[in-house]
Short mmCIF file of C-alpha atoms in Angstrom, two decimals:
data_model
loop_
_atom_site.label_atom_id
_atom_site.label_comp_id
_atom_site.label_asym_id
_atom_site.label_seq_id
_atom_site.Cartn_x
_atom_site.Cartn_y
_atom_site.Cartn_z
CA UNK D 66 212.88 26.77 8.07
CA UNK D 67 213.43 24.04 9.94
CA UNK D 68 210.87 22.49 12.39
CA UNK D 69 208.00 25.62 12.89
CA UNK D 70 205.49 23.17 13.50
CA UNK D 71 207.39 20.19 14.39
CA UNK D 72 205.67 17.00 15.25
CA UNK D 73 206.26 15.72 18.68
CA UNK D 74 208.87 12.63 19.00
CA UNK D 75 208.78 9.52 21.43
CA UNK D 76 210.90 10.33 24.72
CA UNK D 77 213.96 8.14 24.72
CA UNK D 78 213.97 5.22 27.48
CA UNK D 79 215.95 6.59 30.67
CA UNK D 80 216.50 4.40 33.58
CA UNK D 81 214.56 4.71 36.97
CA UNK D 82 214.78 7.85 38.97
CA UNK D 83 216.73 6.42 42.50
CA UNK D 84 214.86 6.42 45.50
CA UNK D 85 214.30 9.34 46.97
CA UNK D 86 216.33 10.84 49.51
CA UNK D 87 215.68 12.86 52.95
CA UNK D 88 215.80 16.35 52.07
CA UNK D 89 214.37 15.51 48.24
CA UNK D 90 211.62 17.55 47.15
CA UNK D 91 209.24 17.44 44.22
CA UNK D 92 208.99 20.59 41.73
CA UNK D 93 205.80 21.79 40.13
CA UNK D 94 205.88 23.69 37.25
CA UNK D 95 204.35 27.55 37.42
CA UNK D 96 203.56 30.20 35.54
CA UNK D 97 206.78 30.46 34.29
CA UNK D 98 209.55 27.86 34.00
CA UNK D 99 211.94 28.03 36.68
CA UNK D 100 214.75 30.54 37.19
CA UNK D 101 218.76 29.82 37.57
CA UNK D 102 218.45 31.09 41.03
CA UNK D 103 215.33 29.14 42.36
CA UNK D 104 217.36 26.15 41.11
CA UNK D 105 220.32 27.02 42.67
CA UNK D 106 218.75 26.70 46.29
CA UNK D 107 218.73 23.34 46.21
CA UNK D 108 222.29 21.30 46.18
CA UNK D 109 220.61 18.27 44.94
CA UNK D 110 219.13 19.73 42.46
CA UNK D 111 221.84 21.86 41.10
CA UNK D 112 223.97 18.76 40.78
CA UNK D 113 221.22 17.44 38.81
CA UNK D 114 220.98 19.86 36.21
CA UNK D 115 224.57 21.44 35.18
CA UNK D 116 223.31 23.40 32.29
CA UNK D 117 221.67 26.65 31.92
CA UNK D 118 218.21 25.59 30.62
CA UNK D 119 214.93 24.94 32.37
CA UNK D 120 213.64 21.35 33.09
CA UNK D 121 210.59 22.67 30.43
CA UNK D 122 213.11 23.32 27.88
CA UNK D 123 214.41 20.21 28.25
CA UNK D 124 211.24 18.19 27.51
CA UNK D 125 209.63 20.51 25.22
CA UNK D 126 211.59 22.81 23.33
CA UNK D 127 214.61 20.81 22.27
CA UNK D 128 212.56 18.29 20.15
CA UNK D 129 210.02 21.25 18.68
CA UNK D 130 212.47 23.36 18.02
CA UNK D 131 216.23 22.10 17.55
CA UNK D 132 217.56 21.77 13.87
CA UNK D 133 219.84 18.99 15.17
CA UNK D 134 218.67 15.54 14.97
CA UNK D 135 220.17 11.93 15.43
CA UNK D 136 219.13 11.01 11.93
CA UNK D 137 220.88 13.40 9.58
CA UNK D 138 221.94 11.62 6.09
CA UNK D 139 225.00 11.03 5.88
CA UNK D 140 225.10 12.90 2.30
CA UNK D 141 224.15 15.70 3.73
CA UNK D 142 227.77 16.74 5.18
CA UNK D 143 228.69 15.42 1.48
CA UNK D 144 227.55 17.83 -0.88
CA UNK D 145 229.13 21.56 -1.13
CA UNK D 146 227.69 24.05 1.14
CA UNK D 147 224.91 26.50 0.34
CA UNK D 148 225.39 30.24 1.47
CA UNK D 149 225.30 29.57 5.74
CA UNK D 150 222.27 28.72 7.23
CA UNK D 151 220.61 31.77 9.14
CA UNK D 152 218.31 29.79 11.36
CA UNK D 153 220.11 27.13 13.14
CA UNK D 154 217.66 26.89 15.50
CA UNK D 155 214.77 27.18 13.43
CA UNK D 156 212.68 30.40 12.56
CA UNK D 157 213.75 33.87 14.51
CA UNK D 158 213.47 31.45 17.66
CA UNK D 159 214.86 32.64 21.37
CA UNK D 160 214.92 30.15 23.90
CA UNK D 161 213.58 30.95 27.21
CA UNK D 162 216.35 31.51 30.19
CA UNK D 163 214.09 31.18 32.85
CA UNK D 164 214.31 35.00 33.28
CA UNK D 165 212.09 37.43 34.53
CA UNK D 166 211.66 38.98 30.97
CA UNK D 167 211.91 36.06 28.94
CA UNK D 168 208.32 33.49 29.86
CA UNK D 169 208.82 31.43 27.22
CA UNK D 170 210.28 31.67 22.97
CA UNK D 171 209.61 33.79 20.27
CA UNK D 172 208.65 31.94 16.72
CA UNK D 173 208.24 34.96 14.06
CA UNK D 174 207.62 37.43 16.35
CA UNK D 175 205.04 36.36 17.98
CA UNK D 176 205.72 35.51 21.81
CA UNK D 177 204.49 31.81 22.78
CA UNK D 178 204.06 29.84 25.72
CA UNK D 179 204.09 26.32 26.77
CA UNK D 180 202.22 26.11 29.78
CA UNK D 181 198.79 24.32 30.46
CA UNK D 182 197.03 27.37 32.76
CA UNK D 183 194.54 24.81 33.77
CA UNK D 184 196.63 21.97 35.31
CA UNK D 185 200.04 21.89 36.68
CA UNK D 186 202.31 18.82 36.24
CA UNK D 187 204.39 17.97 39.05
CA UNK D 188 208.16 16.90 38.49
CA UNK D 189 211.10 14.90 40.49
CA UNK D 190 214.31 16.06 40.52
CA UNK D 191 215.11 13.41 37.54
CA UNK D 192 213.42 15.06 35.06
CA UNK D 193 210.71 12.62 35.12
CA UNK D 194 206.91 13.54 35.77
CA UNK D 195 205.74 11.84 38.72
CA UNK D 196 202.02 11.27 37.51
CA UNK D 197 201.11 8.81 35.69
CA UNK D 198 202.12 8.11 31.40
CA UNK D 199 200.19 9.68 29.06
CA UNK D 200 199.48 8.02 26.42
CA UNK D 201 201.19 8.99 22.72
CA UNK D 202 199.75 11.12 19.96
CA UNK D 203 200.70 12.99 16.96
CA UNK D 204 200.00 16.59 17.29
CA UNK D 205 201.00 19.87 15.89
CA UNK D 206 201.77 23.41 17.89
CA UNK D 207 199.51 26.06 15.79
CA UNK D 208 200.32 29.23 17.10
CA UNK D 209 198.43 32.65 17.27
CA UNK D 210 198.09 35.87 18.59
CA UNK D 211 198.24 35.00 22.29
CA UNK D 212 198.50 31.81 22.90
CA UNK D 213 199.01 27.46 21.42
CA UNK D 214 196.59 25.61 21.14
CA UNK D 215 197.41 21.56 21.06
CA UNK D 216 195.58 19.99 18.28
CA UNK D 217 195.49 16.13 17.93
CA UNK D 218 196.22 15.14 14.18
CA UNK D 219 195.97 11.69 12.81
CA UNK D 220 199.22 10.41 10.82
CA UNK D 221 199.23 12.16 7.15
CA UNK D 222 200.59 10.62 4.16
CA UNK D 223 199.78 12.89 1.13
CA UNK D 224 200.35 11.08 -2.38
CA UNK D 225 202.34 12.78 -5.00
CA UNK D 226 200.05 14.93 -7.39
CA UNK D 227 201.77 13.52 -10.37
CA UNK D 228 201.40 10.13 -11.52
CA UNK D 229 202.86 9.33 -15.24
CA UNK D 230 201.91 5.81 -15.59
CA UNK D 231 198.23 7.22 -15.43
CA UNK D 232 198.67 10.25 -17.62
CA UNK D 233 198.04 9.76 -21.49
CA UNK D 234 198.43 12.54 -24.31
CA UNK D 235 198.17 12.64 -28.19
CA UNK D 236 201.53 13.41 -28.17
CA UNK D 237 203.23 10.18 -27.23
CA UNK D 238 202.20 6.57 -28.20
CA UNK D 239 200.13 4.90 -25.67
CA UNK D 240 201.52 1.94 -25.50
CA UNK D 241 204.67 3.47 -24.08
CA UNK D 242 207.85 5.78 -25.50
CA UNK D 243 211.41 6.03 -25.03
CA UNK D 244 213.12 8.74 -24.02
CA UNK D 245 213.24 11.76 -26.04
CA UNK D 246 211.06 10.43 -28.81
CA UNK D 247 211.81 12.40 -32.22
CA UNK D 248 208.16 12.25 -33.19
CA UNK D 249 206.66 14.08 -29.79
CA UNK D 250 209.79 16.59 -29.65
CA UNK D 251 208.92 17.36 -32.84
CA UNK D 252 205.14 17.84 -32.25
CA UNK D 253 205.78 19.95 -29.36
CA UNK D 254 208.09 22.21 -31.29
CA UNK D 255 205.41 23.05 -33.59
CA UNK D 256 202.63 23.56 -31.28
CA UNK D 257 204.97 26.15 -29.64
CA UNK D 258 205.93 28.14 -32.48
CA UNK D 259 202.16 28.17 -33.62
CA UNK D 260 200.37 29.15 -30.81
CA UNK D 261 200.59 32.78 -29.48
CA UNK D 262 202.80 33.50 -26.59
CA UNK D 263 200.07 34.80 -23.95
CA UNK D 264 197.87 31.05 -24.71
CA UNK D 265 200.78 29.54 -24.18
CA UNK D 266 201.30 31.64 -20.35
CA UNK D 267 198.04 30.79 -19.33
CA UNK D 268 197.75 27.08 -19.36
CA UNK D 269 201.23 26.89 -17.92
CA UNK D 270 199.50 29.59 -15.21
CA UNK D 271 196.65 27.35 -14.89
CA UNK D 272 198.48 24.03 -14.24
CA UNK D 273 200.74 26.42 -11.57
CA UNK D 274 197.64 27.34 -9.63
CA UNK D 275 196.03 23.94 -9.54
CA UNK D 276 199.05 22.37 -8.32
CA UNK D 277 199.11 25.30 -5.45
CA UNK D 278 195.32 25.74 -5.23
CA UNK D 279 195.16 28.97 -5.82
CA UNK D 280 191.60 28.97 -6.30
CA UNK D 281 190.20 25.84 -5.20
CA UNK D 282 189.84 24.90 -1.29
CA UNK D 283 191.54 21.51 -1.37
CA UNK D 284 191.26 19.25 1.74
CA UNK D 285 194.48 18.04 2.84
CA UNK D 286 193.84 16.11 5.88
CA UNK D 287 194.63 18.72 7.90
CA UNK D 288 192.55 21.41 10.07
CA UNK D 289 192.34 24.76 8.49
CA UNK D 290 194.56 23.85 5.62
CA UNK D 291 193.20 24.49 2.21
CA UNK D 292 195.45 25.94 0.05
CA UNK D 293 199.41 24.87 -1.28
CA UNK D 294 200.82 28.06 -0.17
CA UNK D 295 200.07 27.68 3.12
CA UNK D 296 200.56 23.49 3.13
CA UNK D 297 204.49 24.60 1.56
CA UNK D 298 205.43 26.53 5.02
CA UNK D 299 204.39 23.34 7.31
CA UNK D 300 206.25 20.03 8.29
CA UNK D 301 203.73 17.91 6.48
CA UNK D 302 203.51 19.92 3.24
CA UNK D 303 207.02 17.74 2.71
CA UNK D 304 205.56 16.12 -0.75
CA UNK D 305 203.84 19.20 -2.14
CA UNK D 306 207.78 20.80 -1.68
CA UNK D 307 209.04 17.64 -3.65
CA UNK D 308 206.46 18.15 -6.13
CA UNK D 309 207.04 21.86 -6.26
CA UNK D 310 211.33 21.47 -7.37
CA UNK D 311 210.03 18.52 -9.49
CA UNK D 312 207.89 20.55 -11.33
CA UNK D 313 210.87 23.62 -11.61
CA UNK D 314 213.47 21.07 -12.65
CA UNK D 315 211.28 18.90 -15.28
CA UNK D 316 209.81 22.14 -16.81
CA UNK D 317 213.58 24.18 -17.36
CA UNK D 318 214.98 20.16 -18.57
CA UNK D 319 211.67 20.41 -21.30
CA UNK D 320 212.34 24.24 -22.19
CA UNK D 321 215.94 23.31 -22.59
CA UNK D 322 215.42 20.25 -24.98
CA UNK D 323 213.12 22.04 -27.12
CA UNK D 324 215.84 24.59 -27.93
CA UNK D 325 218.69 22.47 -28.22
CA UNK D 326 217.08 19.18 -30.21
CA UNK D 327 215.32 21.76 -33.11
CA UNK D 328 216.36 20.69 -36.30
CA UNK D 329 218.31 23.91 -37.23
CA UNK D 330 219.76 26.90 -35.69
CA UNK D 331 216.85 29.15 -36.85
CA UNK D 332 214.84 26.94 -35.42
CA UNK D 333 216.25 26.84 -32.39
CA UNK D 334 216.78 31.09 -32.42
CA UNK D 335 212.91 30.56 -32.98
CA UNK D 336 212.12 28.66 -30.17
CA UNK D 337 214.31 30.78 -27.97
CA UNK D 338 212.44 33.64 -28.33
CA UNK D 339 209.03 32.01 -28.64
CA UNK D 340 210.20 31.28 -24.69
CA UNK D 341 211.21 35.26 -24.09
CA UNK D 342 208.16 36.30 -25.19
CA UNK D 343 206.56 33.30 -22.97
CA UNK D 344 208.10 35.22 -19.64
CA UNK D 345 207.09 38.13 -20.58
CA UNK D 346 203.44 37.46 -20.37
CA UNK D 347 204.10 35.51 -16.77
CA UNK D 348 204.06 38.70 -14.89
CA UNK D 349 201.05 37.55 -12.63
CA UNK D 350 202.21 34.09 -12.42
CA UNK D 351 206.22 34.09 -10.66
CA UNK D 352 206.71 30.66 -10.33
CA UNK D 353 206.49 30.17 -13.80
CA UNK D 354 208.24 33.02 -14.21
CA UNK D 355 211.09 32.26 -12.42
CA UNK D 356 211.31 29.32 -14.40
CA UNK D 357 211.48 30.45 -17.58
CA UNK D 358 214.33 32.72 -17.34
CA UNK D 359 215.77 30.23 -14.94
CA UNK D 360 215.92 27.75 -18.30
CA UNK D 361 217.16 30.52 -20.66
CA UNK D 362 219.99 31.48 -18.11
CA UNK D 363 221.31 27.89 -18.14
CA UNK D 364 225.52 28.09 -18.30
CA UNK D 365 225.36 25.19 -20.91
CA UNK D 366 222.92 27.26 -23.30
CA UNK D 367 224.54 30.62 -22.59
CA UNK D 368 227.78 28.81 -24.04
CA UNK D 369 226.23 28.41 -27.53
CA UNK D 370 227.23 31.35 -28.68
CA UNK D 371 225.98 31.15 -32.53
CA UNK D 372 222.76 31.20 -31.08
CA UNK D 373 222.68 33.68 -28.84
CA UNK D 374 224.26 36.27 -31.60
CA UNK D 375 221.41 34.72 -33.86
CA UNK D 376 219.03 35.85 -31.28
CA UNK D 377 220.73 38.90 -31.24
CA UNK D 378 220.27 39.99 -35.06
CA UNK D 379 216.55 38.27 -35.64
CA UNK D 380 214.73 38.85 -32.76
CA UNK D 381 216.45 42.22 -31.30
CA UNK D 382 213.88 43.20 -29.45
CA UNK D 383 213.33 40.04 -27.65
CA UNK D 384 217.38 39.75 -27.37
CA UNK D 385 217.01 42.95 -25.32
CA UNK D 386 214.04 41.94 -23.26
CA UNK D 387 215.96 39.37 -22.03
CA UNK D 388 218.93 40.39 -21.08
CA UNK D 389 217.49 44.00 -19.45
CA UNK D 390 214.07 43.65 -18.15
CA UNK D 391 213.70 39.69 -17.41
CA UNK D 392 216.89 38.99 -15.72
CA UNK D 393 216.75 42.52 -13.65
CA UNK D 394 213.08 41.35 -12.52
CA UNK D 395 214.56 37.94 -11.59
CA UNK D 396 217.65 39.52 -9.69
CA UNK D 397 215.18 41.99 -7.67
CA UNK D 398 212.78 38.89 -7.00
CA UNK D 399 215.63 36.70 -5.74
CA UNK D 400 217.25 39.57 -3.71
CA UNK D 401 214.00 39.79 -1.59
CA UNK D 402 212.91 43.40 -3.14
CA UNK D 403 208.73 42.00 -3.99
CA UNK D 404 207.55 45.47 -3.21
CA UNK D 405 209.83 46.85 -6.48
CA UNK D 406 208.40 44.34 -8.34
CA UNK D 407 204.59 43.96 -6.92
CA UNK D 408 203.96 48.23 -7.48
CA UNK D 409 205.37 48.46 -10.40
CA UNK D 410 203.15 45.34 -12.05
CA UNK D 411 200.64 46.64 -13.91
CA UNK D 412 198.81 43.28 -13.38
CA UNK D 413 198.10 41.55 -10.40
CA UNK D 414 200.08 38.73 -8.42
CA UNK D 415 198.30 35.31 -8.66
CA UNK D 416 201.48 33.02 -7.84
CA UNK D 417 203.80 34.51 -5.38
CA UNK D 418 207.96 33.90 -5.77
CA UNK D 419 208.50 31.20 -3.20
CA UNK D 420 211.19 29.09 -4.68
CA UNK D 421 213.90 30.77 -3.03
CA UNK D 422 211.88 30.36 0.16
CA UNK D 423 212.22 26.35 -0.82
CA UNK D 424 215.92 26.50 -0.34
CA UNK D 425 215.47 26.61 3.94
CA UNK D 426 213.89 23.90 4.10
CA UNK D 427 216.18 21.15 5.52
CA UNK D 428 214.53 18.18 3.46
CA UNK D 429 215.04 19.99 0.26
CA UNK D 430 218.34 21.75 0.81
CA UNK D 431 220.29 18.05 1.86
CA UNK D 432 219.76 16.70 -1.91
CA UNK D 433 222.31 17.56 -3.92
CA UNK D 434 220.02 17.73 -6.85
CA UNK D 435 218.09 20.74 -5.67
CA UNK D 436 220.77 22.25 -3.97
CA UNK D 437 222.09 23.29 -8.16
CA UNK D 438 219.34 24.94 -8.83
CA UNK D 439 219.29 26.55 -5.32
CA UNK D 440 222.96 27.60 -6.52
CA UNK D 441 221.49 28.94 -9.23
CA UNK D 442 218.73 31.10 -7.79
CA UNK D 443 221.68 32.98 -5.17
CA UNK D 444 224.20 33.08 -8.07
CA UNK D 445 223.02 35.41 -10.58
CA UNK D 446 223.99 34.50 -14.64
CA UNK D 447 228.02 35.58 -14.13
CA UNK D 448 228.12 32.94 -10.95
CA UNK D 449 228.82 36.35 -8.72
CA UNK D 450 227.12 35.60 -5.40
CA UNK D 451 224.27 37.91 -3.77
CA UNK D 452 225.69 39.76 -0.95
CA UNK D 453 224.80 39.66 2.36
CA UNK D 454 222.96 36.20 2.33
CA UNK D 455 221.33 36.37 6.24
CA UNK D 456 218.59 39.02 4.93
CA UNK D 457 218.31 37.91 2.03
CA UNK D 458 217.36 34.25 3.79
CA UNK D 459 215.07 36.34 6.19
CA UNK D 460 213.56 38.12 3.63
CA UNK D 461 212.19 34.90 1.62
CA UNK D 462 211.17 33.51 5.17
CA UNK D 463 208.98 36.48 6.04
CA UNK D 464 207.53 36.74 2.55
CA UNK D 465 206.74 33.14 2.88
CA UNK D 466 204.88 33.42 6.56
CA UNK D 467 203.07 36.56 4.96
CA UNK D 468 201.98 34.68 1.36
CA UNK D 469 200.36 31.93 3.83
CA UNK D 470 198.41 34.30 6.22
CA UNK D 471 194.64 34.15 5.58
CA UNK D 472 194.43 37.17 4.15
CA UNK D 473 197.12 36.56 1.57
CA UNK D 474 195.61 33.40 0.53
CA UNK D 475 192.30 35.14 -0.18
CA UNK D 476 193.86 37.75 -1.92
CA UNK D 477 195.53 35.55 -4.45
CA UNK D 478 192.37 33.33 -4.73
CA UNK D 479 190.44 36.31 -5.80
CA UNK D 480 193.44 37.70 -8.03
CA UNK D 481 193.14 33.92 -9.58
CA UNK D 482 189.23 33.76 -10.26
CA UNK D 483 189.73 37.61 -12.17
CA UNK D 484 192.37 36.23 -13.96
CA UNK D 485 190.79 33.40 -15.60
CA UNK D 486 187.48 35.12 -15.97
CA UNK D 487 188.81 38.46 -17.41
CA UNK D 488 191.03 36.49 -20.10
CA UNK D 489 189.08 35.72 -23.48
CA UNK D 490 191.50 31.97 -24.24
CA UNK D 491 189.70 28.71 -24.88
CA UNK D 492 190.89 25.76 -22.73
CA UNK D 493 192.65 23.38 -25.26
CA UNK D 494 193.56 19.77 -23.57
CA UNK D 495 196.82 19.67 -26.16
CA UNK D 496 198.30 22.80 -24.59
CA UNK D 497 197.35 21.57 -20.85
CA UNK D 498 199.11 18.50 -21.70
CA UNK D 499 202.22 20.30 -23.04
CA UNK D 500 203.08 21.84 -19.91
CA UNK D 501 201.95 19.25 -17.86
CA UNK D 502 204.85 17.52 -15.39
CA UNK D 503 203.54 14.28 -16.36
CA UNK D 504 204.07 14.81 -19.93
CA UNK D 505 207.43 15.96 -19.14
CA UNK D 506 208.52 13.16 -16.85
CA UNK D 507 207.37 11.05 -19.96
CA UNK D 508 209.04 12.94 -22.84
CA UNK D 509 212.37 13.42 -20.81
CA UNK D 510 212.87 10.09 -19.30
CA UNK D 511 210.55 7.67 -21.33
CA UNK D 512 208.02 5.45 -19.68
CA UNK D 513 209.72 3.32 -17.96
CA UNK D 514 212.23 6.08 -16.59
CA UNK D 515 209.66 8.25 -15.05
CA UNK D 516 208.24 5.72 -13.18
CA UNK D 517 211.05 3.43 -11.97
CA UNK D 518 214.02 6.23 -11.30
CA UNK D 519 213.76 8.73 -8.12
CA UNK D 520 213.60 12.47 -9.21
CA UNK D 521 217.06 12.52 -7.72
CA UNK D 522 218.68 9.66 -10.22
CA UNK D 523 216.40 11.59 -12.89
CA UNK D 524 217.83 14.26 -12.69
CA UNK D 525 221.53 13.52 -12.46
CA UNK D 526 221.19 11.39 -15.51
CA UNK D 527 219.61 14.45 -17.36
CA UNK D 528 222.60 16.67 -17.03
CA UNK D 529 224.79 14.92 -18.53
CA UNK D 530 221.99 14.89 -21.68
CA UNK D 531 222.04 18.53 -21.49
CA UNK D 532 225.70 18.53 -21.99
CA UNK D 533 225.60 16.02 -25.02
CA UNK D 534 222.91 18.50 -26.63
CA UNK D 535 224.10 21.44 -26.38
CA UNK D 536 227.97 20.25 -27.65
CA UNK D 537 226.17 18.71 -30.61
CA UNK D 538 223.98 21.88 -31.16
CA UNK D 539 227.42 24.59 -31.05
CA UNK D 540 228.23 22.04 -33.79
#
């Protein structure tokens, strides 16, 4: 996933074309773009252009669809790779040849064209259009069955959804808290243990689906765009990605500090599988899902080991569903297999896996803070890699492209509104706010830290508080 509905980019300055010569002729651009051998009739010409590509690929493709650009970071190249990237050149995308059989490139399948059957453009030898500038605009390539249509878009900045110097709870002090206060770690602990596991799974659904809108048309600013799912698989849905891993990362850092700050080890064997039993009612709802067990598979928790043998002889049965049906679900979701997991649900999907989908996207994969948990999701619990990482890339692509089609959208709006309205659970405000990401920025990083520290200095920070836990709770 790199640019499949790129934004066009200003043309660099070139200098003049030189005057024209006897014998120089203009080109206008047909049907199709032109061949190797049409080009090749002209000496000038030829000399001209000493690469295989058309003068239409030039202008137009390279900037839509190359994953190469001028203004990589620099800490990109820094960080350790990620299993190879499958799509250097964006998504299942063959560039056109200028042959017979090939009119133009291929983006998912479907076959696409460039060309304006209403006006033809005429072009010098240079490369440059003879008629006269056109003036700039944003737009955006939206592609269907037979054709593109060019759609002019105003510039879109879309605000974060989360904003913690707004949000205010019962659970922290409003006039401001430091990180990690004892008093709200301690109220949250209790509300856990004392409320049942399936109220627990459906305002954590609920928050999921409202950040996604699963059932609610949101405008974004953008034609035909109403829902997350589809905003996630396009250039400007950059944010709602941010917010996405934001959301992942806060909510496994909260599940995490609830186990390892309880005041005891039974409390924390409590906790534990007050969380197992928490998964097991997020069937419908695989974001969440995924980052449950994500949280409970963390290497630093796994290496308590008094715990996990205290989990072992009080809550057996929880112990088991672990380790046998939660982590096998996770494995077949992350190795691409939905249909094993989708017919054998006895429920219905509301929020699709796309997470591993996330980890294709170029302005997600270059931060090294993502790219763990990325490692995480192709690295099952003993750090053995998945095989054969080009499908399984594909895979998450395709189910991606088929969780934003129209029909997929209405099917997990409908799945959504059944859902709610088939469960029999109160709304409580309390339990909204506990798995809210504002709450969580708050709690983890203390007023001052979720506001003034990038999720990216955040994070890093956090890690090394996860270590310091879970050393003092094997002690």
């Amino acid at each position: 996933y790199d640019h499949p509905r790129a934004l066009s980019r200003p043309r660099p300055k070139v200098p003049p074309p030189p005057p024209p010569q006897p014998g120089s002729i203009n080109l206008t651009l047909r049907k199709k773009p032109l061949s190797k051998a049409e080009v090749a009739e002209n000496s000038e010409l030829s000399s001209t252009t000493d690469d295989n590509t058309s003068l239409l690929e030039h202008q137009e493709l390279t900037p839509l669809l190359s994953s190469s650009t001028n203004e990589e970071n620099e800490e990109h190249e820094a960080n350790s790779p990620l299993p190879e990237d499958p799509f250097p050149l964006g998504l299942n995308t063959d560039v056109n040849d200028g042959s017979e059989d090939n009119k133009g490139i291929s983006i998912g399948g479907d076959p696409l064209s460039f060309e304006d059957p209403q006006e033809e453009t005429s072009l010098s030898a240079s490369n440059e259009p003879v008629t006269a500038p056109v003036e700039e605009k944003e737009c955006a390539l939206r592609a269907s069955s037979s054709s593109i249509e060019e759609i002019p878009m105003t510039p879109i900045s879309l605000s974060s959804a989360f904003n913690p110097s707004e949000f205010r709870t019962l659970y922290l002090p409003k006039e401001g808290n430091k990180p990690l206060d004892p008093t709200a770690i301690n109220a949250v602990q209790r509300t856990l243990l004392d409320t049942e596991s399936d109220v627990l799974a459906y305002h954590l659904t609920k928050l999921d689906m409202d950040l996604l809108s699963i059932t609610l048309n949101r405008e974004y600013g953008l034609p035909g765009i109403k829902s997350g799912l589809h905003l996630l698989t396009l250039v400007e849905g950059k944010q709602l990605r941010e917010d996405l891993m934001e959301r992942c990362l806060s909510l496994k850092y909260f599940i995490l500090t609830t186990i390892l700050t309880a005041t005891s080890k039974e409390q924390s064997v409590a906790l534990m599988a007050k969380w197992i039993s928490i998964a097991s009612e997020l069937s419908n709802n695989l974001v969440g899902f995924f980052n449950v067990v994500n949280a409970l598979s963390n290497v630093k928790l796994r290496g308590i080991t008094s715990i996990w043998r205290k989990l072992n002889e009080n809550y057996p049965e929880d112990s088991s569903c672990l380790e046998h049906e939660l982590k096998s679900k996770l494995k077949i979701l992350n190795e691409g297999k939905f249909e094993e997991i989708e017919s054998s649900e006895s429920s219905f999907i509301v929020i699709p896996h796309i997470i591993p989908f996330l980890s294709g996207c170029k302005d997600l994969r270059g931060l090294k803070t993502f790219r763990n948990l990325f490692n995480e999701i192709f690295k099952f619990s003993k750090g053995v890699p998945i095989p054969e990482p080009f499908p399984l890339f594909n895979s998450h692509i395709a189910y991606a492209q088929e969780c934003s089609s129209e029909k997929s959208l209405d099917r997990f709006r409908e799945n959504g509104l059944k859902y709610i309205n088939d469960i029999e659970i109160q709304d409580e405000i309390l339990l909204y706010d506990l798995f809210h990401t504002n709450f969580h920025l708050k709690l983890l990083w203390g007023s001052n830290g979720a506001v003034n520290q990038s999720c990216v200095e955040r994070i890093s920070k956090f890690e090394k508080v996860i270590s310091v836990l879970a050393n003092l709770c094997s002690k």
